[in-house]
């Protein structure tokens, strides 16, 4: 069983005593939302908890699946940060007794991604890979908590989305083209979904970057991500992902 490894030293939360007023305001963006950290490793759980509290969230913790189930009945949580290796987490898939459905951010190893399935009956669900980057965790939490008051591709999801022979199944976080399953990373899946929901619309690099990572990472990072995705999606069929030079990228047929 592996703990959710966290990169260092960038993941060490800043000491609030040394932050100026502007830094405090930038960090405290959580708005008091209640989050649950479900991580067995004590050091990793403490780091996540302290960082999220500094970011303005109200945080509780649980280190087993049973503890998570108990916490969920004590009060409503907007989001659960759950380590895929948490003991007893799999048993929560049938936790239908909870009257609400929190968003879930899963912390997973790369080799676990093909087997990701819905957890806790979440309406909104995402994952980040280990070693965990705190900046990415904060960004993905912000995206998940936006709920339905954001662009159309973050609204409650149907079972599948499709364009031509390209199909995305949000229930299992999987994509396929024709009969071929696409082995996508979380970032590639988010990008492909963003392009598909906005089919035949040119999306700027900045818009794509902020949707995929929650921040702007520069042209080179986006170009590399699009290139990897294009090799997987368009490998054995007519091209669906296109470049509009100077403007961005779009998904659709050429006819």
Protein backbone atom coordinates (compact mmCIF):
# COMPACT_ATOMS: atom_id res chain seq x y z
CA UNK A 1 0.00 0.00 0.00
CA UNK A 2 1.56 3.29 -1.05
CA UNK A 3 1.04 6.68 0.55
CA UNK A 4 0.12 9.66 -1.64
CA UNK A 5 3.65 10.91 -2.30
CA UNK A 6 3.98 14.67 -2.35
CA UNK A 7 6.68 16.53 -4.24
CA UNK A 8 9.13 18.53 -2.19
CA UNK A 9 10.01 21.28 -1.46
CA UNK A 10 7.30 23.01 -3.48
CA UNK A 11 4.53 21.16 -1.67
CA UNK A 12 5.46 22.48 1.78
CA UNK A 13 2.68 24.88 2.80
CA UNK A 14 3.76 28.44 3.59
CA UNK A 15 3.84 29.56 7.21
CA UNK A 16 0.92 32.01 7.60
CA UNK A 17 3.00 34.11 9.97
CA UNK A 18 5.33 35.18 7.13
CA UNK A 19 2.66 36.00 4.53
CA UNK A 20 1.82 39.57 3.72
CA UNK A 21 -1.77 40.73 3.22
CA UNK A 22 -1.79 40.15 -0.53
CA UNK A 23 -0.38 36.63 -0.19
CA UNK A 24 -2.98 35.80 2.46
CA UNK A 25 -5.79 36.95 0.18
CA UNK A 26 -4.45 34.93 -2.77
CA UNK A 27 -4.12 31.80 -0.64
CA UNK A 28 -7.45 32.09 1.21
CA UNK A 29 -9.71 31.37 -1.74
CA UNK A 30 -11.60 28.39 -0.31
CA UNK A 31 -14.51 30.44 1.02
CA UNK A 32 -14.99 28.20 4.04
CA UNK A 33 -16.18 25.17 2.05
CA UNK A 34 -16.13 21.90 4.04
CA UNK A 35 -13.70 19.30 2.61
CA UNK A 36 -12.82 15.80 3.78
CA UNK A 37 -9.26 14.46 3.41
CA UNK A 38 -9.32 10.64 3.26
CA UNK A 39 -5.66 9.63 3.42
CA UNK A 40 -4.15 6.89 5.60
CA UNK A 41 -0.59 8.21 5.73
CA UNK A 42 -0.47 10.62 8.67
CA UNK A 43 2.26 12.92 7.32
CA UNK A 44 0.61 13.27 3.90
CA UNK A 45 -2.82 13.81 5.48
CA UNK A 46 -1.44 16.52 7.75
CA UNK A 47 0.27 18.31 4.88
CA UNK A 48 -2.89 18.25 2.77
CA UNK A 49 -5.05 19.35 5.70
CA UNK A 50 -2.82 22.27 6.68
CA UNK A 51 -2.44 23.44 3.08
CA UNK A 52 -6.19 23.32 2.42
CA UNK A 53 -6.91 25.17 5.66
CA UNK A 54 -4.43 27.86 4.66
CA UNK A 55 -6.26 28.07 1.34
CA UNK A 56 -9.49 28.95 3.15
CA UNK A 57 -11.23 25.58 3.40
CA UNK A 58 -12.67 23.89 6.50
CA UNK A 59 -11.07 20.46 6.60
CA UNK A 60 -11.78 17.18 8.39
CA UNK A 61 -9.83 13.97 7.99
CA UNK A 62 -10.40 10.19 7.96
CA UNK A 63 -7.84 7.41 7.58
CA UNK A 64 -10.11 4.45 6.67
CA UNK A 65 -13.14 3.83 4.49
CA UNK A 66 -15.25 3.33 7.60
CA UNK A 67 -14.04 6.67 8.90
CA UNK A 68 -15.05 8.33 5.65
CA UNK A 69 -18.53 6.79 5.83
CA UNK A 70 -18.94 8.04 9.38
CA UNK A 71 -17.76 11.54 8.52
CA UNK A 72 -20.17 11.76 5.58
CA UNK A 73 -23.12 11.14 7.89
CA UNK A 74 -21.98 13.77 10.40
CA UNK A 75 -22.22 16.77 8.08
CA UNK A 76 -22.38 17.56 4.33
CA UNK A 77 -19.01 17.92 2.63
CA UNK A 78 -18.62 19.64 -0.72
CA UNK A 79 -15.64 17.51 -1.72
CA UNK A 80 -13.64 14.47 -0.62
CA UNK A 81 -9.91 14.16 -1.37
CA UNK A 82 -9.43 10.38 -1.34
CA UNK A 83 -6.30 8.29 -1.72
CA UNK A 84 -7.01 5.29 -3.94
CA UNK A 85 -4.99 3.15 -1.49
CA UNK A 86 -7.13 4.10 1.52
CA UNK A 87 -8.12 0.92 3.43
CA UNK A 88 -11.80 0.16 2.85
CA UNK A 89 -12.31 2.81 0.15
CA UNK A 90 -13.70 0.26 -2.33
CA UNK A 91 -16.50 -0.57 0.09
CA UNK A 92 -17.83 2.98 -0.22
CA UNK A 93 -18.97 2.42 -3.82
CA UNK A 94 -22.28 1.23 -2.45
CA UNK A 95 -22.65 3.98 0.12
CA UNK A 96 -26.14 4.94 -0.94
CA UNK A 97 -27.27 5.88 2.55
CA UNK A 98 -25.76 9.36 2.24
CA UNK A 99 -28.43 11.75 1.00
CA UNK A 100 -26.00 13.99 -0.88
CA UNK A 101 -23.20 13.32 -3.33
CA UNK A 102 -19.92 15.18 -2.73
CA UNK A 103 -17.40 15.81 -5.47
CA UNK A 104 -14.37 13.52 -5.29
CA UNK A 105 -10.71 14.13 -6.10
CA UNK A 106 -8.84 10.82 -6.25
CA UNK A 107 -5.10 10.52 -5.64
CA UNK A 108 -3.92 7.64 -7.83
CA UNK A 109 -0.80 5.96 -9.16
CA UNK A 110 -0.44 6.02 -12.94
CA UNK A 111 -0.99 2.26 -13.21
CA UNK A 112 -4.33 2.59 -11.38
CA UNK A 113 -5.86 5.00 -13.90
CA UNK A 114 -7.32 2.39 -16.31
CA UNK A 115 -9.29 0.87 -13.43
CA UNK A 116 -10.81 4.08 -12.06
CA UNK A 117 -14.50 3.70 -11.31
CA UNK A 118 -17.03 6.04 -9.67
CA UNK A 119 -16.50 6.42 -5.92
CA UNK A 120 -19.03 7.70 -3.37
CA UNK A 121 -21.60 8.27 -6.13
CA UNK A 122 -19.95 11.54 -7.06
CA UNK A 123 -21.58 13.90 -9.54
CA UNK A 124 -18.24 15.62 -10.15
CA UNK A 125 -15.10 13.52 -10.12
CA UNK A 126 -11.45 14.02 -11.05
CA UNK A 127 -8.05 12.60 -10.21
CA UNK A 128 -4.41 13.60 -9.89
CA UNK A 129 -1.48 11.23 -10.11
CA UNK A 130 1.18 10.59 -7.51
CA UNK A 131 3.57 12.09 -6.61
CA UNK A 132 0.95 14.71 -5.80
CA UNK A 133 1.65 18.37 -6.54
CA UNK A 134 -0.15 20.59 -4.04
CA UNK A 135 -0.64 23.30 -6.67
CA UNK A 136 -2.45 20.79 -8.91
CA UNK A 137 -4.61 19.55 -6.03
CA UNK A 138 -5.70 23.11 -5.23
CA UNK A 139 -6.42 23.84 -8.90
CA UNK A 140 -8.48 20.67 -9.45
CA UNK A 141 -10.46 21.30 -6.24
CA UNK A 142 -11.35 24.77 -7.47
CA UNK A 143 -12.56 23.36 -10.80
CA UNK A 144 -14.63 20.64 -9.12
CA UNK A 145 -16.27 23.07 -6.69
CA UNK A 146 -17.43 25.37 -9.45
CA UNK A 147 -20.28 22.93 -9.99
CA UNK A 148 -22.96 23.90 -12.47
CA UNK A 149 -22.25 27.63 -12.48
CA UNK A 150 -19.46 27.31 -15.03
CA UNK A 151 -19.04 26.52 -18.75
CA UNK A 152 -21.10 23.68 -20.16
CA UNK A 153 -18.41 21.02 -19.97
CA UNK A 154 -18.46 21.03 -16.14
CA UNK A 155 -22.23 20.57 -15.78
CA UNK A 156 -23.67 17.26 -14.46
CA UNK A 157 -22.56 14.63 -16.89
CA UNK A 158 -24.43 12.20 -19.06
CA UNK A 159 -23.29 8.60 -19.36
CA UNK A 160 -21.36 9.23 -22.59
CA UNK A 161 -20.36 11.96 -25.01
CA UNK A 162 -19.54 11.33 -28.64
CA UNK A 163 -18.47 12.90 -31.91
CA UNK A 164 -18.37 10.70 -35.00
CA UNK A 165 -16.70 7.46 -33.79
CA UNK A 166 -15.12 9.11 -30.75
CA UNK A 167 -16.86 8.26 -27.46
CA UNK A 168 -16.10 9.47 -23.92
CA UNK A 169 -17.65 7.67 -20.97
CA UNK A 170 -17.63 9.93 -17.93
CA UNK A 171 -18.93 7.12 -15.74
CA UNK A 172 -15.63 5.24 -16.14
CA UNK A 173 -13.35 8.12 -17.24
CA UNK A 174 -12.54 6.20 -20.42
CA UNK A 175 -12.44 7.11 -24.10
CA UNK A 176 -12.50 5.05 -27.26
CA UNK A 177 -12.42 5.67 -30.98
CA UNK A 178 -14.29 3.07 -32.95
CA UNK A 179 -13.40 -0.22 -31.29
CA UNK A 180 -10.07 1.07 -29.95
CA UNK A 181 -9.75 2.05 -26.28
CA UNK A 182 -7.63 5.17 -25.78
CA UNK A 183 -5.11 5.00 -22.94
CA UNK A 184 -5.34 8.59 -21.68
CA UNK A 185 -3.83 10.36 -18.70
CA UNK A 186 -6.16 12.54 -16.58
CA UNK A 187 -4.85 15.70 -18.28
CA UNK A 188 -5.38 14.17 -21.74
CA UNK A 189 -8.90 13.09 -20.82
CA UNK A 190 -9.77 16.59 -19.54
CA UNK A 191 -8.40 18.14 -22.73
CA UNK A 192 -10.23 15.71 -25.01
CA UNK A 193 -13.49 16.23 -23.14
CA UNK A 194 -13.08 20.01 -23.33
CA UNK A 195 -12.49 19.82 -27.08
CA UNK A 196 -15.39 17.40 -27.62
CA UNK A 197 -17.98 19.39 -25.66
CA UNK A 198 -16.91 22.46 -27.61
CA UNK A 199 -16.68 20.61 -30.94
CA UNK A 200 -16.00 22.78 -34.00
CA UNK A 201 -15.09 25.70 -31.73
CA UNK A 202 -11.51 27.00 -31.67
CA UNK A 203 -10.21 27.06 -28.09
CA UNK A 204 -7.27 29.27 -27.18
CA UNK A 205 -4.17 27.86 -25.53
CA UNK A 206 -4.84 29.91 -22.40
CA UNK A 207 -8.41 28.63 -22.11
CA UNK A 208 -7.26 25.04 -22.58
CA UNK A 209 -4.45 25.41 -20.05
CA UNK A 210 -6.66 26.90 -17.35
CA UNK A 211 -9.26 24.18 -17.88
CA UNK A 212 -6.79 21.28 -17.82
CA UNK A 213 -4.47 22.44 -15.03
CA UNK A 214 -6.30 25.34 -13.38
CA UNK A 215 -3.46 27.68 -14.36
CA UNK A 216 -1.65 28.92 -17.46
CA UNK A 217 1.48 26.83 -18.07
CA UNK A 218 2.76 28.31 -21.30
CA UNK A 219 2.56 27.37 -24.97
CA UNK A 220 5.13 24.56 -24.88
CA UNK A 221 3.28 22.54 -22.23
CA UNK A 222 0.00 22.84 -24.15
CA UNK A 223 1.59 21.95 -27.49
CA UNK A 224 3.15 18.83 -25.98
CA UNK A 225 -0.14 17.77 -24.39
CA UNK A 226 -2.09 18.29 -27.63
CA UNK A 227 0.59 16.42 -29.58
CA UNK A 228 0.39 13.39 -27.26
CA UNK A 229 -3.41 13.39 -27.40
CA UNK A 230 -3.47 13.74 -31.18
CA UNK A 231 -1.17 10.72 -31.59
CA UNK A 232 -3.58 8.60 -29.55
CA UNK A 233 -6.87 9.87 -30.99
CA UNK A 234 -5.95 10.27 -34.67
CA UNK A 235 -3.56 7.32 -34.99
CA UNK A 236 -5.87 5.05 -37.04
CA UNK A 237 -8.55 7.31 -38.45
CA UNK A 238 -9.29 10.65 -40.08
CA UNK A 239 -7.92 13.54 -38.04
CA UNK A 240 -10.33 14.97 -35.48
CA UNK A 241 -8.00 17.33 -33.60
CA UNK A 242 -6.89 20.36 -35.60
CA UNK A 243 -4.70 23.42 -35.14
CA UNK A 244 -5.79 26.93 -36.06
CA UNK A 245 -2.41 28.63 -36.15
CA UNK A 246 -2.26 31.72 -33.99
CA UNK A 247 -5.64 30.96 -32.40
CA UNK A 248 -5.69 27.51 -30.80
CA UNK A 249 -7.14 24.02 -31.32
CA UNK A 250 -10.48 22.53 -32.26
CA UNK A 251 -12.11 19.12 -32.64
CA UNK A 252 -14.26 18.07 -35.58
CA UNK A 253 -14.37 16.68 -39.09
CA UNK A 254 -12.86 18.56 -42.02
CA UNK A 255 -15.79 18.06 -44.40
